[in-house]
mmCIF file of N, CA and C in Angstrom:
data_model
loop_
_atom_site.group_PDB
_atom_site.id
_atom_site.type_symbol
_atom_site.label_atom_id
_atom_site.label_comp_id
_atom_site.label_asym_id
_atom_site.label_seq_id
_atom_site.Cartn_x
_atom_site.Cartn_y
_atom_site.Cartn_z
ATOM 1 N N UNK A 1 161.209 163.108 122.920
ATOM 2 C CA UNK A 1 161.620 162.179 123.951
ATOM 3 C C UNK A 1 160.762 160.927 123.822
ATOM 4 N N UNK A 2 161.439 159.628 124.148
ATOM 5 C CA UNK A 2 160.275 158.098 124.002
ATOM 6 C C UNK A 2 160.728 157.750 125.474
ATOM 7 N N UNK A 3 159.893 157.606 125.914
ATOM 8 C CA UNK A 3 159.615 156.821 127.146
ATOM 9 C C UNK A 3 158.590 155.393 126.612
ATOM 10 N N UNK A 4 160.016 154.269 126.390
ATOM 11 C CA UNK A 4 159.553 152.839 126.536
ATOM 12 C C UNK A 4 160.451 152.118 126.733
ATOM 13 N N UNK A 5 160.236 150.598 127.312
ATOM 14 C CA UNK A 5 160.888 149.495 128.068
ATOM 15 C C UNK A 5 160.722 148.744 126.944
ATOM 16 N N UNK A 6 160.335 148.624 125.448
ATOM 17 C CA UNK A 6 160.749 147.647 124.870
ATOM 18 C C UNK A 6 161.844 148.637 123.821
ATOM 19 N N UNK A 7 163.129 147.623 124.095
ATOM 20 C CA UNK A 7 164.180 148.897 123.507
ATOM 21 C C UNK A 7 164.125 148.650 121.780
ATOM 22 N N UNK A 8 163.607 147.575 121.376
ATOM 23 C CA UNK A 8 163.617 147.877 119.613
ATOM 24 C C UNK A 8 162.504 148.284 119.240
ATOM 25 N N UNK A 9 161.589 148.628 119.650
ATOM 26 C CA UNK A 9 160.545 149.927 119.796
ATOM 27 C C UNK A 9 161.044 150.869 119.542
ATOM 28 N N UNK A 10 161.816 151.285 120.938
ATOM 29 C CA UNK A 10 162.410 152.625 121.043
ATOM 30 C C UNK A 10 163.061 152.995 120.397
ATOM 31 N N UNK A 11 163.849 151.962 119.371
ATOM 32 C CA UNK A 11 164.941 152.297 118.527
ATOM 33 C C UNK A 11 163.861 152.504 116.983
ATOM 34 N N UNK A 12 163.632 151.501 117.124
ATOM 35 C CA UNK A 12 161.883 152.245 115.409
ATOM 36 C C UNK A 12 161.386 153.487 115.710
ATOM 37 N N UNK A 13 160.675 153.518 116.838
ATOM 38 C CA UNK A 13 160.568 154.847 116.686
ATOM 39 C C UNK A 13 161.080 155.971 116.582
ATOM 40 N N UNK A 14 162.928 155.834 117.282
ATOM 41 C CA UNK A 14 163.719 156.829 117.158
ATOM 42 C C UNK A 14 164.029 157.115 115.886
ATOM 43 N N UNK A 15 164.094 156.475 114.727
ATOM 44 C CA UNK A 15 164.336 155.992 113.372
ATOM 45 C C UNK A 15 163.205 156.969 112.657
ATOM 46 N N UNK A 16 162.048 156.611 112.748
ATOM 47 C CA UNK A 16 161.037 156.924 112.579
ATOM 48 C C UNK A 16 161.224 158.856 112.754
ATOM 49 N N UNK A 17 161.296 159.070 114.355
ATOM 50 C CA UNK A 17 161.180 160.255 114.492
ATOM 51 C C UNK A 17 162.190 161.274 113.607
ATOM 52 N N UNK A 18 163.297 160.545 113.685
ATOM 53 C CA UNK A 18 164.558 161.414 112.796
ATOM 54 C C UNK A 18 164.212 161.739 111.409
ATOM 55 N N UNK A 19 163.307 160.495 111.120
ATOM 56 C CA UNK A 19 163.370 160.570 109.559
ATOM 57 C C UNK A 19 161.749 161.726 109.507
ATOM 58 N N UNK A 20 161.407 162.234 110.615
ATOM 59 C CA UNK A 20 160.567 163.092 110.047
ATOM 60 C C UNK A 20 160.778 164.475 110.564
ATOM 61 N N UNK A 21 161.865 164.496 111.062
ATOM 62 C CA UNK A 21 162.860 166.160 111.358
ATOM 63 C C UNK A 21 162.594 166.629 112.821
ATOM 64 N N UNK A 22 162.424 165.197 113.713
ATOM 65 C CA UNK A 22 162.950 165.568 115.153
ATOM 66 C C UNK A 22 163.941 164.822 115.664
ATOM 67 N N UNK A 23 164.357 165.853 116.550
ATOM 68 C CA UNK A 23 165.724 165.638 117.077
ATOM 69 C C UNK A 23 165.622 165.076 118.676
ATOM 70 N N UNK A 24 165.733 163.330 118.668
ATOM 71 C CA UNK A 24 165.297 162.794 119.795
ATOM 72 C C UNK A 24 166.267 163.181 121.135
ATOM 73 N N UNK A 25 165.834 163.398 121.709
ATOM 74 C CA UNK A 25 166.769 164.174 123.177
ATOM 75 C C UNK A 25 167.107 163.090 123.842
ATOM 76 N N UNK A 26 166.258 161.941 124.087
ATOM 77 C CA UNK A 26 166.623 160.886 124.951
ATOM 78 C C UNK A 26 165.656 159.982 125.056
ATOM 79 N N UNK A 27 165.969 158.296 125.474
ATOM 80 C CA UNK A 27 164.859 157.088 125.326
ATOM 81 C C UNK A 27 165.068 156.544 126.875
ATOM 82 N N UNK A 28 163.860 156.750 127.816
ATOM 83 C CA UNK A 28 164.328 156.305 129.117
ATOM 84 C C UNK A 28 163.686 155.420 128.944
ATOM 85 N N UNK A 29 163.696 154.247 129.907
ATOM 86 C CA UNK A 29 163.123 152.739 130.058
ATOM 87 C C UNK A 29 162.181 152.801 131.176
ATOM 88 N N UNK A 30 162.472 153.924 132.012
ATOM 89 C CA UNK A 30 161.328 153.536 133.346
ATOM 90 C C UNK A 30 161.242 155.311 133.916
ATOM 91 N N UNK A 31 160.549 155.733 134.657
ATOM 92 C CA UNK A 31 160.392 156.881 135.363
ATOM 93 C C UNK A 31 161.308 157.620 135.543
ATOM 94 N N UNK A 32 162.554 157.502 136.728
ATOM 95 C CA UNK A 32 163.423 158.312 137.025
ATOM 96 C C UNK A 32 164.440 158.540 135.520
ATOM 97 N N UNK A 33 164.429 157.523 134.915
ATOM 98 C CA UNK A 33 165.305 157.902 133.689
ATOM 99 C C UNK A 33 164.434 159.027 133.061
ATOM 100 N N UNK A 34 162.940 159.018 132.919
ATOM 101 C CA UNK A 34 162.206 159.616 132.129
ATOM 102 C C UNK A 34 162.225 161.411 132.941
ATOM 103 N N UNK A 35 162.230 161.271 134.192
ATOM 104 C CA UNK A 35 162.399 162.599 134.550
ATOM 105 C C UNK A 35 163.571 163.425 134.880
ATOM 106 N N UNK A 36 164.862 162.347 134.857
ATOM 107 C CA UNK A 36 166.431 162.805 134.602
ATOM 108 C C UNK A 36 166.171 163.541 133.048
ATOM 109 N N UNK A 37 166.093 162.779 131.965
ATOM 110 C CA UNK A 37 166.048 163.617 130.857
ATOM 111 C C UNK A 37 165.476 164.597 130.376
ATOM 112 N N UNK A 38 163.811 164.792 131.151
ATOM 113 C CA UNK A 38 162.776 165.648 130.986
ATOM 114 C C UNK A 38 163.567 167.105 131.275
ATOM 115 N N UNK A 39 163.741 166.870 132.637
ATOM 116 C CA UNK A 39 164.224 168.152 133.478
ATOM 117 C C UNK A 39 165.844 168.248 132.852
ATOM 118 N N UNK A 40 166.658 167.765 132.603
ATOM 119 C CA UNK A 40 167.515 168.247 131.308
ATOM 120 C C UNK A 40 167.245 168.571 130.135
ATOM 121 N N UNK A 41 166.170 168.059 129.296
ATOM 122 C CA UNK A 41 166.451 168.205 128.305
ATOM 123 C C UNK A 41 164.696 169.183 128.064
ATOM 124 N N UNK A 42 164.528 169.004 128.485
ATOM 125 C CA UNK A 42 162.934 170.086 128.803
ATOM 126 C C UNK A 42 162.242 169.982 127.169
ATOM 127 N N UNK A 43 161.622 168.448 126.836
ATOM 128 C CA UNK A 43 161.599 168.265 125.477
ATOM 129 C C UNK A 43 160.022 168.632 125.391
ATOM 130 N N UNK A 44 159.577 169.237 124.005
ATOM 131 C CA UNK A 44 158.570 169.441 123.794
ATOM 132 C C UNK A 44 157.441 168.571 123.490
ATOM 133 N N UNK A 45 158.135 167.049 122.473
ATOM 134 C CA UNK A 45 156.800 166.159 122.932
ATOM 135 C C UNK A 45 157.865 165.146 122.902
ATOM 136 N N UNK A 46 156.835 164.422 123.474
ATOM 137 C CA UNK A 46 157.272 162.822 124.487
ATOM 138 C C UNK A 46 156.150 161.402 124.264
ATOM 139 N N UNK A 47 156.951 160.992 123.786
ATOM 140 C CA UNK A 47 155.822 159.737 123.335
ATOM 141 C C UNK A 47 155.673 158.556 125.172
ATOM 142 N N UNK A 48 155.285 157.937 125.494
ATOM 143 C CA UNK A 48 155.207 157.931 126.668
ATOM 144 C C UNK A 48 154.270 156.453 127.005
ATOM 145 N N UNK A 49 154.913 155.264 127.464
ATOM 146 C CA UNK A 49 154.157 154.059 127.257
ATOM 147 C C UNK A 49 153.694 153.623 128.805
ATOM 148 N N UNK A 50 152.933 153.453 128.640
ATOM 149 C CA UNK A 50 151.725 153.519 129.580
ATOM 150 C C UNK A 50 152.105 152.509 130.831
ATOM 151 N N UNK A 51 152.759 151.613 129.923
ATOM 152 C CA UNK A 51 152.826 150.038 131.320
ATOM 153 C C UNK A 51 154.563 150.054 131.442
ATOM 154 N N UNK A 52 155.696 150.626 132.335
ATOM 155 C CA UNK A 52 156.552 150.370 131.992
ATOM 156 C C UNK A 52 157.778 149.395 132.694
ATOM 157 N N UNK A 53 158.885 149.753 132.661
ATOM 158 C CA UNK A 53 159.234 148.481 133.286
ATOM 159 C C UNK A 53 159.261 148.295 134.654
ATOM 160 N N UNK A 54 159.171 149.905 135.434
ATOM 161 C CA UNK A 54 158.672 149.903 136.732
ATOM 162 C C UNK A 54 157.006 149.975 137.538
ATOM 163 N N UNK A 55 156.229 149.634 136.397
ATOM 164 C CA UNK A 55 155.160 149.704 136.633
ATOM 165 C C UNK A 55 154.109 150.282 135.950
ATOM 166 N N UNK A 56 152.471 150.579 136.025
ATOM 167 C CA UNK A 56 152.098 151.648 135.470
ATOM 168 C C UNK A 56 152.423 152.870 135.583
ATOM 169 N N UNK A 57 153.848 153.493 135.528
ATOM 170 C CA UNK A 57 153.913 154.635 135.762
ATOM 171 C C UNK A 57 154.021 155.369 134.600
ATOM 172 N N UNK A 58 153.334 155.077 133.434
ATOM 173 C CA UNK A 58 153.204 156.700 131.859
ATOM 174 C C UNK A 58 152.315 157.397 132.562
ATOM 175 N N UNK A 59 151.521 157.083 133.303
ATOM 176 C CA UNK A 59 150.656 158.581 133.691
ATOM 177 C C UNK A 59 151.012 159.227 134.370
ATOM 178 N N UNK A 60 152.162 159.115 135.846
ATOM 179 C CA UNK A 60 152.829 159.979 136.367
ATOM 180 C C UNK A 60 153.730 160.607 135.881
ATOM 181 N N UNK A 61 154.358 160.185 134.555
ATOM 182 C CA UNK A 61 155.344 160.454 133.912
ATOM 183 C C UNK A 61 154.200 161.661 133.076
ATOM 184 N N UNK A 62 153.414 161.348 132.208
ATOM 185 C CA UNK A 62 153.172 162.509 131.781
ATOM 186 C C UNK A 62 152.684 163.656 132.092
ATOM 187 N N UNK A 63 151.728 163.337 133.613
ATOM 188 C CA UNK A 63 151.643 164.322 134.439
ATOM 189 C C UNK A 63 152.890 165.505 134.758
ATOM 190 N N UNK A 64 153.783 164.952 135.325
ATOM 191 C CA UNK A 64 155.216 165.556 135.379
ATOM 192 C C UNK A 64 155.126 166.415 134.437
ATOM 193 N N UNK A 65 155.335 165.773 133.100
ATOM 194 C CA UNK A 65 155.890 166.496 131.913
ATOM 195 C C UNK A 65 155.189 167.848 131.550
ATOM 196 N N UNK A 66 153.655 167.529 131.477
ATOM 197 C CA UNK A 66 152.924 168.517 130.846
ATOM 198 C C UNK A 66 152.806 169.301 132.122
ATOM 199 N N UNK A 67 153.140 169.313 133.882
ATOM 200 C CA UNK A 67 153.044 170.271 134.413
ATOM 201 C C UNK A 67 154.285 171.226 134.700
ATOM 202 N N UNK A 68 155.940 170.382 134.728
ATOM 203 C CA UNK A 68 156.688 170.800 134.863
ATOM 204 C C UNK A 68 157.268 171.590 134.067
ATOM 205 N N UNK A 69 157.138 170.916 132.421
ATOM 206 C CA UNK A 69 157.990 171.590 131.218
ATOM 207 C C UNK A 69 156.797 171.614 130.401
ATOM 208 N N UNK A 70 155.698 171.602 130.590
ATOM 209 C CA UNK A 70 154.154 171.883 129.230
ATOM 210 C C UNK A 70 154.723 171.019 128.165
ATOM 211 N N UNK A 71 155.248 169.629 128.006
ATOM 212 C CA UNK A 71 155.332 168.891 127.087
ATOM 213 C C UNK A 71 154.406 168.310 126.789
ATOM 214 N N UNK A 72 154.369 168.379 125.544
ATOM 215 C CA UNK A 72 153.222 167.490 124.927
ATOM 216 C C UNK A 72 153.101 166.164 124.452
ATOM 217 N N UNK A 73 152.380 165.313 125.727
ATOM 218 C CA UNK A 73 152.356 163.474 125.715
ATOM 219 C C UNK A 73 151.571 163.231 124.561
ATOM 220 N N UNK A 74 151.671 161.788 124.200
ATOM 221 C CA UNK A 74 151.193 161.214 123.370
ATOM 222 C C UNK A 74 151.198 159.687 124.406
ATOM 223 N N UNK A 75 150.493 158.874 124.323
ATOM 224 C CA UNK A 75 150.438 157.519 124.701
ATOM 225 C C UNK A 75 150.745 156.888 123.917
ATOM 226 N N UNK A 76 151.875 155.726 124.196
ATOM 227 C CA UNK A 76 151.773 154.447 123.355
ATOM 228 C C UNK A 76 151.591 153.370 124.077
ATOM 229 N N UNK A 77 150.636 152.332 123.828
ATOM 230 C CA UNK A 77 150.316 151.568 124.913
ATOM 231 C C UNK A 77 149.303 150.417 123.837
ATOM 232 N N UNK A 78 149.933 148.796 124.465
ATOM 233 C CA UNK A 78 149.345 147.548 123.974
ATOM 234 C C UNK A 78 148.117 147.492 125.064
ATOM 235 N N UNK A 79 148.012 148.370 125.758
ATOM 236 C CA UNK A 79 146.495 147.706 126.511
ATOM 237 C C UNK A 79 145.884 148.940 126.814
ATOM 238 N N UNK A 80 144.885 149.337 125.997
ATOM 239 C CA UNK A 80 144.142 150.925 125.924
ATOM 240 C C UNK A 80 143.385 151.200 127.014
ATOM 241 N N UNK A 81 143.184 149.641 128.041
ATOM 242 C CA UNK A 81 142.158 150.151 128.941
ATOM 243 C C UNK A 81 142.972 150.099 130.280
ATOM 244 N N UNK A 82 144.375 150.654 130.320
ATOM 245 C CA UNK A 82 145.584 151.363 130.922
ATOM 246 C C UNK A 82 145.464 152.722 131.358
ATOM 247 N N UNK A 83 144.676 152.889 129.642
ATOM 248 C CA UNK A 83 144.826 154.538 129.562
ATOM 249 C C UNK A 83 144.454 155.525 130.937
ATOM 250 N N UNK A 84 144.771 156.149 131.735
ATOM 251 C CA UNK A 84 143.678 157.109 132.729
ATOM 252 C C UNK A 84 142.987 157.455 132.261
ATOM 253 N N UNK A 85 141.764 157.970 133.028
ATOM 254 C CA UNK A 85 140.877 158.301 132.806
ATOM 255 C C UNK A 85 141.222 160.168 132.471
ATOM 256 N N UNK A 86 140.552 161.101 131.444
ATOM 257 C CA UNK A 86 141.023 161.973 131.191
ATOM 258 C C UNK A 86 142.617 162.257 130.683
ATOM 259 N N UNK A 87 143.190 161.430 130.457
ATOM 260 C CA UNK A 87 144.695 161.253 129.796
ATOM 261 C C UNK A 87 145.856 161.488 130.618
ATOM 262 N N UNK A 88 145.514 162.269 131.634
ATOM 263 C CA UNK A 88 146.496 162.812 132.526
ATOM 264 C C UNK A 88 147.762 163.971 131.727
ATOM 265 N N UNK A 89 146.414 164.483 130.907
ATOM 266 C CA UNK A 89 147.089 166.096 130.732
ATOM 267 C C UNK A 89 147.763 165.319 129.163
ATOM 268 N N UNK A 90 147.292 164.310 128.847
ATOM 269 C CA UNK A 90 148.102 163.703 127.270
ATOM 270 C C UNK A 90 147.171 164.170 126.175
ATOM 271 N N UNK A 91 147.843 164.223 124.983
ATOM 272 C CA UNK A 91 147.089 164.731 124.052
ATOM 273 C C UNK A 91 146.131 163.489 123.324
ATOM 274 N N UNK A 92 146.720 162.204 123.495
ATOM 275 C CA UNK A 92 145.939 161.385 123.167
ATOM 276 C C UNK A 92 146.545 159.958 123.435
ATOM 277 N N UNK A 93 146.140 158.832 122.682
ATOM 278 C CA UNK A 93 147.085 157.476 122.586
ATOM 279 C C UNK A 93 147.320 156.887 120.627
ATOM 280 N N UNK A 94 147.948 155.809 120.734
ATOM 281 C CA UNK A 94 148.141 154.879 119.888
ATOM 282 C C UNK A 94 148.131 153.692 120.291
ATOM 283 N N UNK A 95 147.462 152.577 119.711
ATOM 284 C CA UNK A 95 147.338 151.985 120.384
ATOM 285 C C UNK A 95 148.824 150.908 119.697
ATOM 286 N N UNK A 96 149.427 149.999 120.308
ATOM 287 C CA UNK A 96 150.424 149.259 119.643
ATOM 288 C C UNK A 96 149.427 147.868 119.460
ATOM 289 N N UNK A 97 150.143 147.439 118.077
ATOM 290 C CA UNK A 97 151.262 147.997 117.380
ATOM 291 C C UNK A 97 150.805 148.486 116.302
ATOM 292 N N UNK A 98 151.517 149.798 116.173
ATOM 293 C CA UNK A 98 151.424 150.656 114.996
ATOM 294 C C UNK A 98 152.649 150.486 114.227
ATOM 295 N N UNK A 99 151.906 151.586 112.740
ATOM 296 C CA UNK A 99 153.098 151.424 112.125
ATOM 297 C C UNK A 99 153.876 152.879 111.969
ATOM 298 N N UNK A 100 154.600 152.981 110.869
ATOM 299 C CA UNK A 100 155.595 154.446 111.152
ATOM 300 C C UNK A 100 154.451 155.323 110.263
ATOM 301 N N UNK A 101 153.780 155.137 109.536
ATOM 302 C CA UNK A 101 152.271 156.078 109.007
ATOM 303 C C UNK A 101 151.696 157.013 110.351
ATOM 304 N N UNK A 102 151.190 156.047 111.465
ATOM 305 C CA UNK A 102 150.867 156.362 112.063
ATOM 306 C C UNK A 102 151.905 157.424 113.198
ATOM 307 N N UNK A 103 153.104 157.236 113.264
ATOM 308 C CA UNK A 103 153.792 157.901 114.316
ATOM 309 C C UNK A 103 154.156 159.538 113.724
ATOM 310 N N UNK A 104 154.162 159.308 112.040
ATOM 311 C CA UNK A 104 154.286 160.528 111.311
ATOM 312 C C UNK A 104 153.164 160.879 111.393
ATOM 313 N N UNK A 105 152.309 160.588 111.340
ATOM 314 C CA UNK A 105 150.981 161.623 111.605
ATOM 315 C C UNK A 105 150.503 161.699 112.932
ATOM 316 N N UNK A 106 151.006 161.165 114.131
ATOM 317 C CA UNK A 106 151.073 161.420 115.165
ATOM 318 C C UNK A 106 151.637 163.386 115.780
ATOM 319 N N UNK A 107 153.436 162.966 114.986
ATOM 320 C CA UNK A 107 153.863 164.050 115.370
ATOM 321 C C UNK A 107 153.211 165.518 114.326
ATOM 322 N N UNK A 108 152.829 165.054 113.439
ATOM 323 C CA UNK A 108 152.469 166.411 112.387
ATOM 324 C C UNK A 108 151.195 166.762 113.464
ATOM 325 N N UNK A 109 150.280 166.039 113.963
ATOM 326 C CA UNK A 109 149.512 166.531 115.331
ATOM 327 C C UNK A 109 150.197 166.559 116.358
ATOM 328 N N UNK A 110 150.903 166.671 116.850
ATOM 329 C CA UNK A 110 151.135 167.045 117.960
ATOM 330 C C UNK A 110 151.492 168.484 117.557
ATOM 331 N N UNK A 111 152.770 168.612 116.852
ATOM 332 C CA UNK A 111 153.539 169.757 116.355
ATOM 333 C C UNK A 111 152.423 170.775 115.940
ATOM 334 N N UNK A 112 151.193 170.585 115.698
ATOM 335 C CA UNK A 112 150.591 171.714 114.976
ATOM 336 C C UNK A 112 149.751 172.380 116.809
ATOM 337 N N UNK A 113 149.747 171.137 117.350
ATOM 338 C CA UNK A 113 149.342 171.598 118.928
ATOM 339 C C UNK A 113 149.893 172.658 119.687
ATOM 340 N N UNK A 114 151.623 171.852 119.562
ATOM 341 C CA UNK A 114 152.900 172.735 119.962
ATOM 342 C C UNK A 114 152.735 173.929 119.506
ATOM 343 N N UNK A 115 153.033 174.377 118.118
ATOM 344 C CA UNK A 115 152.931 175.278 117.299
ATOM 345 C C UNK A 115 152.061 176.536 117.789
ATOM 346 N N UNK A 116 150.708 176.062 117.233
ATOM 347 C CA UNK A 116 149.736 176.613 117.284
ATOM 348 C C UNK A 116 148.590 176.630 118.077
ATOM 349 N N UNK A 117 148.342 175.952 119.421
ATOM 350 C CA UNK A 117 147.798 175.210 120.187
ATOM 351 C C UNK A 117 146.245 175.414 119.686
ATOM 352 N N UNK A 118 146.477 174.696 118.629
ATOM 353 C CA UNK A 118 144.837 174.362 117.736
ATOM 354 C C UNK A 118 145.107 172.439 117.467
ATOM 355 N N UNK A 119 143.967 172.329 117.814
ATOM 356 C CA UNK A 119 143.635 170.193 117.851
ATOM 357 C C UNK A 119 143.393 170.577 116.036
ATOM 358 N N UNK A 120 143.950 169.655 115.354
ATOM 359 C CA UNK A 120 143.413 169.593 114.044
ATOM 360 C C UNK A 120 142.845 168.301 113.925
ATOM 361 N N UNK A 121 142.867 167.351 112.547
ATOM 362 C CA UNK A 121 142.207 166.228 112.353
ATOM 363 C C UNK A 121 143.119 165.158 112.731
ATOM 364 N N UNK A 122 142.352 164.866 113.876
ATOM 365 C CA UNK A 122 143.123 163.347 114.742
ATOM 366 C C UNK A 122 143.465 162.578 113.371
ATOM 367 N N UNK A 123 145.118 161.780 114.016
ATOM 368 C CA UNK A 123 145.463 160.886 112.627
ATOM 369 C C UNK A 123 144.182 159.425 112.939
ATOM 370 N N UNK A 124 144.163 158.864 111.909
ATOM 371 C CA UNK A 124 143.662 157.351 111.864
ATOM 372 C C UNK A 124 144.651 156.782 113.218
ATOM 373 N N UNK A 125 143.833 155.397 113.850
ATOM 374 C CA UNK A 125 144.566 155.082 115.109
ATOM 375 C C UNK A 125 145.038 155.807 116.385
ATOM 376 N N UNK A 126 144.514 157.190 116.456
ATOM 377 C CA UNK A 126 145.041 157.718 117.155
ATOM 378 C C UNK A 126 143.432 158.233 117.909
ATOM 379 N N UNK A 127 143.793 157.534 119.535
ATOM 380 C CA UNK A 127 142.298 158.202 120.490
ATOM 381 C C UNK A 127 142.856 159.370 121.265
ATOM 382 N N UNK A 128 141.650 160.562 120.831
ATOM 383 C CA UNK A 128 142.171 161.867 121.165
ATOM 384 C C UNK A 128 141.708 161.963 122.758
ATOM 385 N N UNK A 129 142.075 162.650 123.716
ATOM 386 C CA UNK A 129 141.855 162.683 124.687
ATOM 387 C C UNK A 129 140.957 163.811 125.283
ATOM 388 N N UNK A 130 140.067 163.082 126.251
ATOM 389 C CA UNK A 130 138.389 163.535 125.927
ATOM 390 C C UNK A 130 139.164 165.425 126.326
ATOM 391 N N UNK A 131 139.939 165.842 127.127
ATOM 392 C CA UNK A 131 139.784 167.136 127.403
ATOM 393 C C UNK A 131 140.103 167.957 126.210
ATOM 394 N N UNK A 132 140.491 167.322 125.544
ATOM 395 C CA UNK A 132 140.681 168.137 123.706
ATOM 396 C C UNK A 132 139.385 168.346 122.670
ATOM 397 N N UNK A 133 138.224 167.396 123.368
ATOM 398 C CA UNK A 133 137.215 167.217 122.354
ATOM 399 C C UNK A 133 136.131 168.491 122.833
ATOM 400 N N UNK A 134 135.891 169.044 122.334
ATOM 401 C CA UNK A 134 134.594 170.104 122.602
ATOM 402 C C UNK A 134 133.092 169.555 123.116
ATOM 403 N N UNK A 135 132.749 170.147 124.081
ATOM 404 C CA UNK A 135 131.037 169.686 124.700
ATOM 405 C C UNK A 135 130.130 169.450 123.292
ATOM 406 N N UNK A 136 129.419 168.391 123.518
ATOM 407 C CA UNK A 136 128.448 168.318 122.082
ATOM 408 C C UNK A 136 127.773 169.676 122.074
ATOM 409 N N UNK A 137 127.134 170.247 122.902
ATOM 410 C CA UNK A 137 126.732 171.577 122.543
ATOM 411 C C UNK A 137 127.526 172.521 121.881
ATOM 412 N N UNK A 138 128.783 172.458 121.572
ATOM 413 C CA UNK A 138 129.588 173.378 121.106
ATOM 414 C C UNK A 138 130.166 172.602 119.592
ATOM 415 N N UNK A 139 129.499 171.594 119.668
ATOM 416 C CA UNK A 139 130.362 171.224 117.956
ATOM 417 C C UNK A 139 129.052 171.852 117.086
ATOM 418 N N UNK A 140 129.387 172.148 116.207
ATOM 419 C CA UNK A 140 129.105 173.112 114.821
ATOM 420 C C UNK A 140 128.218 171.844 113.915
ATOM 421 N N UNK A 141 127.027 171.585 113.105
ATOM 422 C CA UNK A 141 126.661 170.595 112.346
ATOM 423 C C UNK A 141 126.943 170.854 111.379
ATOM 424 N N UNK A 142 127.190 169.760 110.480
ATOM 425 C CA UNK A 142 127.521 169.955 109.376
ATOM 426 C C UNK A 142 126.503 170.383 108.005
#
């Protein structure tokens, strides 16, 4: 699922997503579109832009998602210091503008989340969200 208000965005990335073997359920422009399709289409990840055309509402939107249907957000967002604090249950951001490198290695992390709910190696451009990162006492030295 893409939740964004700039629609030739939405259409690259839909492009993007197909060409790496997902099957986009739906592109809402603002909130209620985003939770008409959620709760139909109960999609597993959701790309999700932070500032939209009804407001800052990507963080209520992904709240929703990851509590109603456990979808897994991703942020896309031109102004990172948007982001909430703690992600609001998102797996991370991108910051725009990216390119389609980045959205394919976006979803190969997310999907291995979905999958396997193991964090692997964050793509380049991509800020992971602090509740995914382990207490420094618990990371391993190299």
């Amino acid at each position: 699922m893409i939740v964004e208000d700039q629609a030739l965005l939405a259409m690259e990335v839909e492009l993007v997503l197909g060409e790496s073997g997902c099957d986009v359920v739906g592109c809402a422009m603002d909130r209620a579109s985003a939770f008409a399709i959620a709760d139909r289409e109960r999609p597993d990840l959701a790309l999700v832009d932070v500032n939209l055309l009804d407001g800052m509402t990507g963080p209520q939107i992904a709240r929703r998602l990851v509590a109603d249907h456990g979808t897994a957000v991703v942020f896309l967002t031109a102004n990172p210091e948007q982001i909430p604090e703690g992600f609001a249950g998102a797996l991370g951001a991108v910051a725009k503008p990216f390119d389609e490198h980045t959205i394919r290695a976006v979803v190969d992390f997310a999907r291995q989340f979905i999958h396997h709910r193991t964090i692997g190696e964050p793509p380049l451009r991509f800020r992971l969200a602090p509740w995914l990162t382990p207490p420094p006492d618990r990371i391993a030295p190299h």
